[in-house]
C-alpha positions as a LaTeX table, in Angstrom:
\begin{tabular}{lrrr}
\hline
Residue & $x$ (\AA) & $y$ (\AA) & $z$ (\AA) \\
\hline
Met1 & $-22.72$ & 6.73 & 14.24 \\
Asp2 & $-19.81$ & 6.30 & 16.64 \\
Phe3 & $-16.48$ & 8.02 & 16.02 \\
Lys4 & $-14.82$ & 6.55 & 19.10 \\
Leu5 & $-12.25$ & 3.80 & 18.64 \\
Ser6 & $-13.00$ & 0.49 & 20.32 \\
Lys7 & $-10.62$ & $-0.87$ & 22.94 \\
Glu8 & $-9.26$ & $-3.33$ & 20.39 \\
Gln9 & $-8.67$ & $-0.54$ & 17.89 \\
Glu10 & $-6.96$ & 1.59 & 20.51 \\
Leu11 & $-4.71$ & $-1.33$ & 21.44 \\
Ile12 & $-3.70$ & $-1.97$ & 17.82 \\
Gln13 & $-3.07$ & 1.72 & 17.26 \\
Lys14 & $-0.91$ & 1.94 & 20.38 \\
Thr15 & 0.96 & $-1.26$ & 19.54 \\
Ala16 & 1.78 & 0.04 & 16.05 \\
Arg17 & 2.73 & 3.48 & 17.38 \\
Asp18 & 5.02 & 2.09 & 20.09 \\
Phe19 & 6.63 & $-0.31$ & 17.61 \\
Thr20 & 7.17 & 2.49 & 15.08 \\
Glu21 & 8.70 & 4.88 & 17.58 \\
Lys22 & 10.98 & 2.25 & 19.09 \\
Tyr23 & 12.10 & 0.30 & 16.03 \\
Ile24 & 11.48 & 2.29 & 12.83 \\
Met25 & 12.00 & 5.95 & 13.69 \\
Pro26 & 15.61 & 5.46 & 14.86 \\
Val27 & 16.54 & 3.88 & 11.50 \\
Ala28 & 14.15 & 5.75 & 9.18 \\
Asp29 & 16.94 & 7.82 & 7.64 \\
Gln30 & 19.07 & 4.69 & 7.27 \\
Ile31 & 16.24 & 2.90 & 5.44 \\
Asp32 & 15.85 & 5.88 & 3.13 \\
Arg33 & 19.59 & 6.15 & 2.52 \\
Glu34 & 20.32 & 2.43 & 2.00 \\
Asn35 & 16.98 & 1.49 & 0.38 \\
Lys36 & 16.81 & $-1.52$ & 2.68 \\
Val37 & 14.63 & $-2.46$ & 5.65 \\
Pro38 & 16.56 & $-4.16$ & 8.49 \\
Pro39 & 15.39 & $-7.78$ & 8.91 \\
Glu40 & 14.66 & $-7.25$ & 12.61 \\
Ile41 & 11.84 & $-4.87$ & 11.67 \\
Phe42 & 10.06 & $-7.61$ & 9.72 \\
Lys43 & 10.68 & $-10.01$ & 12.59 \\
Lys44 & 9.14 & $-7.63$ & 15.11 \\
Met45 & 6.16 & $-6.88$ & 12.85 \\
Ser46 & 5.58 & $-10.62$ & 12.60 \\
Glu47 & 5.79 & $-11.04$ & 16.38 \\
Leu48 & 3.23 & $-8.26$ & 16.85 \\
Glu49 & 0.94 & $-9.86$ & 14.21 \\
Leu50 & 0.78 & $-6.66$ & 12.18 \\
Phe51 & 0.63 & $-8.53$ & 8.86 \\
Gly52 & $-2.55$ & $-10.43$ & 9.72 \\
Ile53 & $-4.76$ & $-7.65$ & 11.09 \\
Pro54 & $-7.46$ & $-7.63$ & 8.37 \\
Phe55 & $-7.86$ & $-11.38$ & 8.03 \\
Ser56 & $-9.72$ & $-14.06$ & 9.95 \\
Glu57 & $-8.06$ & $-16.49$ & 12.32 \\
Glu58 & $-9.11$ & $-19.36$ & 10.02 \\
Val59 & $-6.58$ & $-18.20$ & 7.41 \\
Gly60 & $-3.85$ & $-17.22$ & 9.85 \\
Gly61 & $-4.88$ & $-13.65$ & 10.62 \\
Thr62 & $-5.75$ & $-11.98$ & 13.90 \\
Gly63 & $-9.44$ & $-11.47$ & 13.14 \\
Ala64 & $-9.23$ & $-7.77$ & 14.01 \\
Gly65 & $-10.61$ & $-6.74$ & 10.61 \\
Tyr66 & $-10.07$ & $-3.99$ & 8.06 \\
Ser67 & $-11.35$ & $-1.29$ & 10.41 \\
Cys68 & $-8.20$ & $-1.82$ & 12.51 \\
Tyr69 & $-5.81$ & $-2.09$ & 9.58 \\
Pro70 & $-5.56$ & 1.66 & 8.71 \\
Leu71 & $-4.66$ & 2.41 & 12.32 \\
Ala72 & $-1.52$ & 0.28 & 12.03 \\
Val73 & $-0.46$ & 1.44 & 8.56 \\
Glu74 & $-0.93$ & 5.09 & 9.55 \\
Gln75 & 1.42 & 4.75 & 12.50 \\
Ile76 & 4.11 & 2.92 & 10.52 \\
Ala77 & 3.95 & 5.48 & 7.69 \\
Arg78 & 4.64 & 8.27 & 10.18 \\
Ala79 & 8.22 & 6.96 & 10.13 \\
Ser80 & 8.72 & 5.11 & 6.84 \\
Gly81 & 6.65 & 5.06 & 3.70 \\
Gly82 & 8.74 & 2.12 & 2.50 \\
Val83 & 7.87 & $-0.14$ & 5.42 \\
Ala84 & 4.21 & 0.89 & 5.12 \\
Leu85 & 4.35 & 0.05 & 1.40 \\
Ile86 & 5.51 & $-3.50$ & 2.11 \\
Leu87 & 2.66 & $-4.04$ & 4.57 \\
Ser88 & 0.15 & $-2.52$ & 2.14 \\
Val89 & 1.27 & $-4.59$ & $-0.87$ \\
Asn90 & 1.17 & $-7.82$ & 1.11 \\
Thr91 & $-2.35$ & $-6.98$ & 2.29 \\
Leu92 & $-3.48$ & $-6.13$ & $-1.25$ \\
Ala93 & $-2.37$ & $-9.49$ & $-2.63$ \\
Val94 & $-3.67$ & $-11.48$ & 0.34 \\
Ser95 & $-7.01$ & $-9.65$ & 0.07 \\
Ala96 & $-7.32$ & $-10.90$ & $-3.51$ \\
Leu97 & $-6.61$ & $-14.42$ & $-2.27$ \\
Asn98 & $-9.15$ & $-14.00$ & 0.50 \\
Leu99 & $-11.79$ & $-13.06$ & $-2.07$ \\
Phe100 & $-11.03$ & $-15.45$ & $-4.93$ \\
Ala101 & $-8.77$ & $-18.30$ & $-3.82$ \\
Thr102 & $-9.99$ & $-21.86$ & $-3.49$ \\
Pro103 & $-9.90$ & $-23.42$ & 0.00 \\
Glu104 & $-6.72$ & $-25.25$ & $-0.99$ \\
Gln105 & $-5.07$ & $-22.07$ & $-2.26$ \\
Lys106 & $-6.02$ & $-20.20$ & 0.91 \\
Lys107 & $-4.61$ & $-22.95$ & 3.10 \\
Arg108 & $-1.32$ & $-22.98$ & 1.21 \\
Tyr109 & $-0.66$ & $-19.28$ & 0.71 \\
Met110 & $-2.52$ & $-17.14$ & 3.23 \\
Pro111 & $-1.25$ & $-18.26$ & 6.68 \\
Pro112 & 2.47 & $-17.61$ & 5.98 \\
Cys113 & 1.65 & $-14.15$ & 4.60 \\
Cys114 & $-0.64$ & $-13.31$ & 7.52 \\
Arg115 & 2.17 & $-14.27$ & 9.90 \\
Gly116 & 4.75 & $-12.24$ & 8.00 \\
Glu117 & 6.83 & $-15.31$ & 7.18 \\
Lys118 & 6.23 & $-14.64$ & 3.48 \\
Ile119 & 5.40 & $-11.41$ & 1.63 \\
Ala120 & 2.90 & $-11.55$ & $-1.23$ \\
Ser121 & 3.03 & $-9.49$ & $-4.44$ \\
Phe122 & 0.51 & $-8.46$ & $-7.09$ \\
Ala123 & 1.73 & $-8.20$ & $-10.68$ \\
Phe124 & $-0.42$ & $-6.64$ & $-13.39$ \\
Thr125 & 1.51 & $-3.66$ & $-14.78$ \\
Glu126 & 3.64 & $-4.19$ & $-17.88$ \\
Pro127 & 5.92 & $-1.87$ & $-19.88$ \\
Gly128 & 3.12 & $-1.07$ & $-22.33$ \\
Thr129 & $-0.11$ & $-1.54$ & $-20.37$ \\
Gly130 & $-0.56$ & 1.49 & $-18.14$ \\
Ser131 & $-3.95$ & 0.92 & $-16.54$ \\
Asp132 & $-5.52$ & $-0.84$ & $-19.53$ \\
Pro133 & $-5.96$ & $-4.61$ & $-19.10$ \\
Lys134 & $-6.69$ & $-4.95$ & $-22.82$ \\
Gln135 & $-3.04$ & $-4.16$ & $-23.53$ \\
Ile136 & $-1.66$ & $-7.03$ & $-21.45$ \\
Thr137 & 0.95 & $-9.06$ & $-23.34$ \\
Thr138 & 1.93 & $-11.72$ & $-20.78$ \\
Thr139 & 0.57 & $-15.04$ & $-22.04$ \\
Ala140 & $-0.57$ & $-18.26$ & $-20.40$ \\
Val141 & $-0.73$ & $-21.21$ & $-22.80$ \\
Lys142 & $-2.53$ & $-24.38$ & $-21.73$ \\
Asp143 & $-0.28$ & $-27.44$ & $-21.95$ \\
Gly144 & $-1.89$ & $-30.58$ & $-20.58$ \\
Asp145 & $-2.63$ & $-30.06$ & $-16.89$ \\
Ser146 & $-0.45$ & $-26.94$ & $-16.76$ \\
Tyr147 & $-0.13$ & $-23.41$ & $-18.08$ \\
Val148 & 3.12 & $-22.04$ & $-19.45$ \\
Ile149 & 3.48 & $-18.34$ & $-18.70$ \\
Asn150 & 5.73 & $-15.87$ & $-20.52$ \\
Gly151 & 6.01 & $-12.12$ & $-20.17$ \\
Thr152 & 7.42 & $-9.14$ & $-18.31$ \\
Lys153 & 5.84 & $-7.23$ & $-15.43$ \\
Arg154 & 6.97 & $-3.73$ & $-14.50$ \\
Phe155 & 7.25 & $-1.83$ & $-11.20$ \\
Ile156 & 6.26 & $-4.79$ & $-9.03$ \\
Ser157 & 6.55 & $-4.21$ & $-5.29$ \\
Cys158 & 8.13 & $-6.83$ & $-3.03$ \\
Ala159 & 8.94 & $-9.12$ & $-5.98$ \\
Asp160 & 12.35 & $-9.58$ & $-4.36$ \\
Leu161 & 10.89 & $-11.11$ & $-1.18$ \\
Gln162 & 10.01 & $-14.79$ & $-0.79$ \\
Gly163 & 6.29 & $-15.51$ & $-0.99$ \\
Pro164 & 3.42 & $-15.90$ & $-3.45$ \\
Ile165 & 2.72 & $-13.58$ & $-6.34$ \\
Val166 & $-0.52$ & $-13.00$ & $-8.24$ \\
Ile167 & 0.27 & $-12.81$ & $-11.95$ \\
Phe168 & $-2.16$ & $-11.65$ & $-14.63$ \\
Ala169 & $-1.75$ & $-13.21$ & $-18.07$ \\
Lys170 & $-3.91$ & $-13.53$ & $-21.18$ \\
Asp171 & $-4.80$ & $-17.21$ & $-21.44$ \\
Asn172 & $-5.05$ & $-18.81$ & $-24.88$ \\
Glu173 & $-8.46$ & $-20.35$ & $-24.18$ \\
Thr174 & $-10.50$ & $-17.21$ & $-23.43$ \\
Asn175 & $-8.05$ & $-14.62$ & $-24.83$ \\
Phe176 & $-8.81$ & $-12.54$ & $-21.73$ \\
Pro177 & $-6.68$ & $-11.82$ & $-18.65$ \\
Thr178 & $-6.69$ & $-14.55$ & $-16.02$ \\
Gly179 & $-5.19$ & $-14.41$ & $-12.55$ \\
Phe180 & $-2.65$ & $-17.03$ & $-11.46$ \\
Ile181 & $-1.10$ & $-17.59$ & $-8.04$ \\
Met182 & 2.44 & $-18.97$ & $-7.86$ \\
Asp183 & 5.58 & $-18.86$ & $-5.75$ \\
Lys184 & 8.22 & $-16.27$ & $-6.51$ \\
Phe185 & 11.56 & $-17.65$ & $-7.63$ \\
Cys186 & 10.00 & $-20.78$ & $-9.11$ \\
Pro187 & 11.79 & $-22.07$ & $-12.25$ \\
Gly188 & 11.65 & $-19.38$ & $-14.95$ \\
Tyr189 & 11.01 & $-16.50$ & $-12.51$ \\
Ser190 & 13.60 & $-13.74$ & $-12.26$ \\
Ile191 & 13.72 & $-10.05$ & $-11.41$ \\
Ser192 & 15.62 & $-6.96$ & $-12.48$ \\
Glu193 & 17.77 & $-4.74$ & $-10.33$ \\
Pro194 & 15.57 & $-2.53$ & $-8.15$ \\
Trp195 & 14.27 & 0.69 & $-9.65$ \\
His196 & 15.62 & 3.73 & $-7.81$ \\
Lys197 & 12.48 & 5.41 & $-6.49$ \\
Ile198 & 12.65 & 8.94 & $-5.12$ \\
Gly199 & 10.71 & 7.90 & $-2.03$ \\
Met200 & 9.15 & 5.01 & $-0.11$ \\
Arg201 & 12.63 & 3.53 & $-0.02$ \\
Gly202 & 13.13 & 0.14 & 1.52 \\
Gly203 & 10.03 & $-1.11$ & $-0.27$ \\
Leu204 & 11.73 & $-2.27$ & $-3.45$ \\
Ile205 & 10.12 & $-2.36$ & $-6.89$ \\
Thr206 & 11.55 & $-4.43$ & $-9.73$ \\
Asp207 & 10.57 & $-5.83$ & $-13.08$ \\
Val208 & 9.54 & $-9.48$ & $-13.08$ \\
Tyr209 & 10.60 & $-11.75$ & $-15.93$ \\
Leu210 & 8.57 & $-14.89$ & $-16.61$ \\
Lys211 & 10.20 & $-17.31$ & $-19.04$ \\
Asp212 & 8.39 & $-20.59$ & $-19.60$ \\
Val213 & 7.05 & $-20.60$ & $-16.05$ \\
Arg214 & 4.98 & $-23.76$ & $-15.71$ \\
Val215 & 2.16 & $-23.74$ & $-13.17$ \\
Pro216 & $-0.57$ & $-26.35$ & $-12.58$ \\
Ala217 & $-4.07$ & $-25.59$ & $-13.81$ \\
Asp218 & $-5.28$ & $-25.29$ & $-10.22$ \\
Ser219 & $-3.11$ & $-22.16$ & $-9.90$ \\
Ile220 & $-5.84$ & $-20.08$ & $-11.55$ \\
Leu221 & $-7.14$ & $-17.43$ & $-9.16$ \\
Gly222 & $-10.83$ & $-16.75$ & $-9.62$ \\
Pro223 & $-12.79$ & $-17.57$ & $-12.79$ \\
Lys224 & $-10.81$ & $-18.19$ & $-15.96$ \\
Gly225 & $-10.81$ & $-15.13$ & $-18.21$ \\
Gln226 & $-12.07$ & $-12.91$ & $-15.38$ \\
Gly227 & $-8.74$ & $-11.54$ & $-14.24$ \\
Tyr228 & $-9.98$ & $-7.97$ & $-14.67$ \\
Trp229 & $-12.40$ & $-8.40$ & $-11.77$ \\
Val230 & $-9.76$ & $-10.06$ & $-9.61$ \\
Leu231 & $-7.53$ & $-7.09$ & $-10.39$ \\
Gln232 & $-10.18$ & $-4.48$ & $-9.61$ \\
Ala233 & $-11.20$ & $-6.10$ & $-6.34$ \\
Gly234 & $-7.62$ & $-6.45$ & $-5.18$ \\
Ile235 & $-6.75$ & $-2.88$ & $-6.12$ \\
Ala236 & $-9.82$ & $-1.55$ & $-4.29$ \\
Tyr237 & $-8.57$ & $-3.15$ & $-1.08$ \\
Gly238 & $-5.06$ & $-1.94$ & $-1.90$ \\
Lys239 & $-6.31$ & 1.64 & $-1.82$ \\
Val240 & $-7.09$ & 1.21 & 1.87 \\
Gly241 & $-3.39$ & 0.65 & 2.51 \\
Val242 & $-2.12$ & 3.40 & 0.19 \\
Ser243 & $-4.55$ & 5.93 & 1.65 \\
Ser244 & $-3.63$ & 4.91 & 5.19 \\
Gly245 & 0.04 & 5.33 & 4.38 \\
Ala246 & $-0.61$ & 8.80 & 2.98 \\
Leu247 & $-2.49$ & 9.69 & 6.15 \\
Gly248 & 0.48 & 8.60 & 8.25 \\
Gly249 & 2.78 & 10.86 & 6.25 \\
Met250 & 0.37 & 13.75 & 6.71 \\
Gln251 & 0.28 & 13.21 & 10.46 \\
Ala252 & 4.08 & 13.17 & 10.55 \\
Ala253 & 4.22 & 16.40 & 8.52 \\
Leu254 & 1.81 & 18.03 & 10.98 \\
Glu255 & 3.78 & 16.89 & 14.03 \\
Leu256 & 7.10 & 18.02 & 12.56 \\
Ser257 & 5.68 & 21.40 & 11.53 \\
Ile258 & 4.30 & 22.06 & 15.01 \\
Lys259 & 7.58 & 21.05 & 16.63 \\
Tyr260 & 9.67 & 23.20 & 14.31 \\
Ala261 & 7.38 & 26.22 & 14.65 \\
Lys262 & 7.59 & 26.07 & 18.43 \\
Glu263 & 11.39 & 25.81 & 18.41 \\
Lys264 & 12.50 & 28.10 & 15.56 \\
Gln265 & 13.29 & 31.62 & 16.80 \\
His266 & 12.88 & 34.76 & 14.73 \\
Arg267 & 12.97 & 38.32 & 16.06 \\
Asp268 & 13.15 & 37.11 & 19.65 \\
Lys269 & 10.09 & 34.84 & 19.42 \\
Thr270 & 9.17 & 31.49 & 17.94 \\
Ile271 & 7.72 & 31.46 & 14.46 \\
Ala272 & 4.64 & 29.80 & 15.96 \\
Lys273 & 3.68 & 33.35 & 17.01 \\
Phe274 & 3.52 & 34.53 & 13.40 \\
Gln275 & 0.06 & 34.50 & 11.88 \\
Gly276 & 1.28 & 33.30 & 8.49 \\
Val277 & 2.84 & 30.20 & 10.04 \\
Gln278 & $-0.29$ & 29.65 & 12.11 \\
Met279 & $-2.46$ & 29.73 & 8.99 \\
Thr280 & $-0.20$ & 27.24 & 7.23 \\
Ile281 & $-0.23$ & 24.80 & 10.12 \\
Ala282 & $-4.02$ & 25.17 & 10.39 \\
Lys283 & $-4.32$ & 24.18 & 6.71 \\
Ile284 & $-2.15$ & 21.13 & 7.35 \\
Ala285 & $-4.38$ & 20.15 & 10.27 \\
Glu286 & $-7.58$ & 20.66 & 8.25 \\
Lys287 & $-6.46$ & 18.43 & 5.41 \\
Thr288 & $-5.08$ & 15.79 & 7.76 \\
Glu289 & $-8.29$ & 15.49 & 9.77 \\
Ala290 & $-10.44$ & 15.38 & 6.63 \\
Ala291 & $-8.23$ & 12.61 & 5.27 \\
Arg292 & $-8.29$ & 10.70 & 8.55 \\
Trp293 & $-12.03$ & 10.20 & 8.62 \\
Leu294 & $-12.22$ & 9.26 & 4.95 \\
Val295 & $-9.52$ & 6.63 & 5.53 \\
Tyr296 & $-11.05$ & 5.25 & 8.72 \\
Arg297 & $-14.43$ & 5.09 & 7.01 \\
Leu298 & $-12.93$ & 3.21 & 4.08 \\
Gly299 & $-11.52$ & 0.63 & 6.50 \\
Tyr300 & $-14.98$ & 0.24 & 8.00 \\
Leu301 & $-16.54$ & $-0.21$ & 4.55 \\
Ala302 & $-13.91$ & $-2.81$ & 3.60 \\
Glu303 & $-14.77$ & $-4.78$ & 6.72 \\
Asn304 & $-18.52$ & $-4.46$ & 6.19 \\
Leu305 & $-18.63$ & $-4.98$ & 2.43 \\
Lys306 & $-22.16$ & $-5.06$ & 1.01 \\
Asp307 & $-21.90$ & $-3.67$ & $-2.51$ \\
Pro308 & $-18.54$ & $-4.18$ & $-4.29$ \\
Arg309 & $-19.29$ & $-1.44$ & $-6.83$ \\
Ala310 & $-20.12$ & 1.05 & $-4.09$ \\
Phe311 & $-16.93$ & 0.08 & $-2.26$ \\
Ala312 & $-14.87$ & 0.54 & $-5.44$ \\
Lys313 & $-16.29$ & 4.05 & $-5.74$ \\
Glu314 & $-15.49$ & 4.91 & $-2.13$ \\
Ala315 & $-11.99$ & 3.46 & $-2.47$ \\
Ala316 & $-11.31$ & 5.53 & $-5.60$ \\
Leu317 & $-12.75$ & 8.68 & $-4.04$ \\
Thr318 & $-10.75$ & 8.26 & $-0.85$ \\
Lys319 & $-7.51$ & 7.44 & $-2.63$ \\
Ser320 & $-7.66$ & 10.44 & $-4.97$ \\
Phe321 & $-8.55$ & 12.93 & $-2.24$ \\
Val322 & $-6.18$ & 11.67 & 0.44 \\
Thr323 & $-3.08$ & 11.18 & $-1.70$ \\
Glu324 & $-3.46$ & 14.59 & $-3.36$ \\
Ala325 & $-4.09$ & 16.24 & 0.01 \\
Ala326 & $-1.00$ & 14.48 & 1.35 \\
Val327 & 1.20 & 16.07 & $-1.31$ \\
Asp328 & $-0.31$ & 19.47 & $-0.51$ \\
Val329 & 0.33 & 18.94 & 3.19 \\
Ser330 & 3.94 & 17.91 & 2.66 \\
Arg331 & 4.61 & 21.01 & 0.57 \\
Leu332 & 3.07 & 23.20 & 3.25 \\
Ala333 & 5.21 & 21.47 & 5.86 \\
Ile334 & 8.33 & 22.24 & 3.85 \\
Ala335 & 7.18 & 25.87 & 3.65 \\
Val336 & 6.92 & 25.99 & 7.46 \\
His337 & 10.51 & 24.75 & 7.67 \\
Gly338 & 11.73 & 27.26 & 5.09 \\
Ser339 & 15.18 & 26.51 & 3.70 \\
Tyr340 & 15.70 & 23.85 & 6.36 \\
Gly341 & 12.89 & 21.84 & 4.78 \\
Leu342 & 15.09 & 21.35 & 1.73 \\
Met343 & 17.90 & 19.78 & 3.73 \\
Glu344 & 18.29 & 16.02 & 4.10 \\
Asp345 & 18.97 & 16.55 & 7.81 \\
Tyr346 & 15.25 & 17.27 & 8.26 \\
Ala347 & 12.72 & 14.44 & 7.93 \\
Val348 & 10.08 & 16.61 & 6.27 \\
Gly349 & 11.85 & 16.31 & 2.90 \\
Arg350 & 11.81 & 12.52 & 3.11 \\
Ile351 & 8.11 & 12.59 & 3.95 \\
Tyr352 & 7.47 & 14.74 & 0.89 \\
Arg353 & 9.28 & 12.22 & $-1.33$ \\
Asp354 & 7.26 & 9.38 & 0.18 \\
Leu355 & 3.96 & 11.14 & $-0.32$ \\
Ile356 & 4.38 & 12.12 & $-3.96$ \\
Ile357 & 4.77 & 8.41 & $-4.74$ \\
Gly358 & 1.48 & 7.58 & $-3.03$ \\
Glu359 & $-0.30$ & 9.89 & $-5.46$ \\
Gln360 & 0.91 & 7.81 & $-8.42$ \\
Val361 & 0.59 & 4.17 & $-7.27$ \\
Glu362 & $-2.61$ & 2.09 & $-7.23$ \\
Gly363 & $-4.04$ & 4.39 & $-9.90$ \\
Val364 & $-3.35$ & 8.11 & $-10.40$ \\
Ala365 & $-5.84$ & 10.66 & $-9.03$ \\
Asp366 & $-7.56$ & 11.50 & $-12.32$ \\
Leu367 & $-8.11$ & 7.81 & $-13.07$ \\
Gln368 & $-9.71$ & 7.47 & $-9.63$ \\
Arg369 & $-12.05$ & 10.33 & $-10.51$ \\
Val370 & $-12.99$ & 8.57 & $-13.73$ \\
Ile371 & $-13.86$ & 5.47 & $-11.68$ \\
Thr372 & $-15.83$ & 7.53 & $-9.17$ \\
Ala373 & $-17.76$ & 9.39 & $-11.87$ \\
Ser374 & $-18.53$ & 6.27 & $-13.90$ \\
Leu375 & $-19.96$ & 4.53 & $-10.84$ \\
Leu376 & $-21.96$ & 7.60 & $-9.85$ \\
Leu377 & $-23.32$ & 8.33 & $-13.31$ \\
Gly378 & $-23.76$ & 4.77 & $-14.56$ \\
\hline
\end{tabular}
C-alpha cells in the first residue's frame, strides 16, 4: 500500500494545476457569467494532452491511465466546474468506446477525442425515463443495412460540440435498448437551446432531437439489445470524473475559507483566531481529505479493473459520498465567509452552485446507495 504519487502522477497534477491557475482562474467568473468556455482553453488542454490521460497510446491517448485522470480533473474543477464537466463527459463516452467499440469504431472515433479535437457525448436520458432503461422511447428500426433512429434525449452534455455521440435506442429486433455510435450534426440530428443550469456553466446541456437519423448497422456499440450494460459500464467510469470534479470544488472551498479566515478582521484580530471558525474549517478539511482518498482509489480501481460488478459498487459508493460531502463543504465554506459568501464577488458562491449539480448528475446519491446495497447484498 503506497499513498505516494509517482513522478508521472506528480507531473500530470502539476501540469493541470499550472494550466488551471494560468488559463482558467483568470476567466472563471467570465465563464460562469457568459456560460461559455473560451476556445483557447480547449486548445491549450489539447496541447497538454489532458483529454487523453486515461487511454492507451494505441487509441490516441497518453497511456498515463485512470489513476492519473482524477489528478487533472481535480485541479481544473478548483477553478471551473463547467470545464471539468466537459472533460469528464468526453472521458465517459470515450471509456464506453474503449470497452465496447469494434477496432474500426475505435480507430475512427477515439483518437480525435483523446486529442481534444472532438468532444464525445453520451445520450441516454429522455423526458420520461429518469434512471429506468425500460422507459426508453427512442427507437431504432432496421431498414436494410441501416437503422433509422427517432426520439428525443434530455439534458445531454456537450451535444453542441462537434464529435461522436453514443445514443441509446430500443431496436425493433430485440425490443431492448441498444447502443449506437454516430456523429453529432449528421442529417436528422438537432439540438435545443441550452438549458440554463445554476452551476457548472460553460459545460452546456441541451436536448437532442433525432428525426429519421439513418446510421449503418455497424454503428451498433456492443452487443445488440445489451445497451443497458454499455450504459452501466460507461456511467461507472463517468463517476470517476464527477467525483474528481467534486473533490476539486471541495479543495477550492477549503483554500478560499483558509484565505478569508486569515484576512477577515473582527475585534482587532482575524477570524481565524475564533474557535468556531477553526472548527468549521477543520470539518471542511476532514471531509475533503476523506473524499480525496476515495477518489484517488477509484481511479486506481478503474485502471486495474478485475471485477466490473465490484468496480460498479465502488464507483457508486464513492460518487454518493463525495458529491454529498462536497455540498456540505461548500455550505460550510459559505458560513465561514458569512454574508460575503452570498455575494457574486466571492468565488465560494459559484463553487457551491457547481457542487450541488454534481450531486444530481450521473445518478443521485440515493440511487447510488441502492446500487451499492444491491451489489453488497446480492
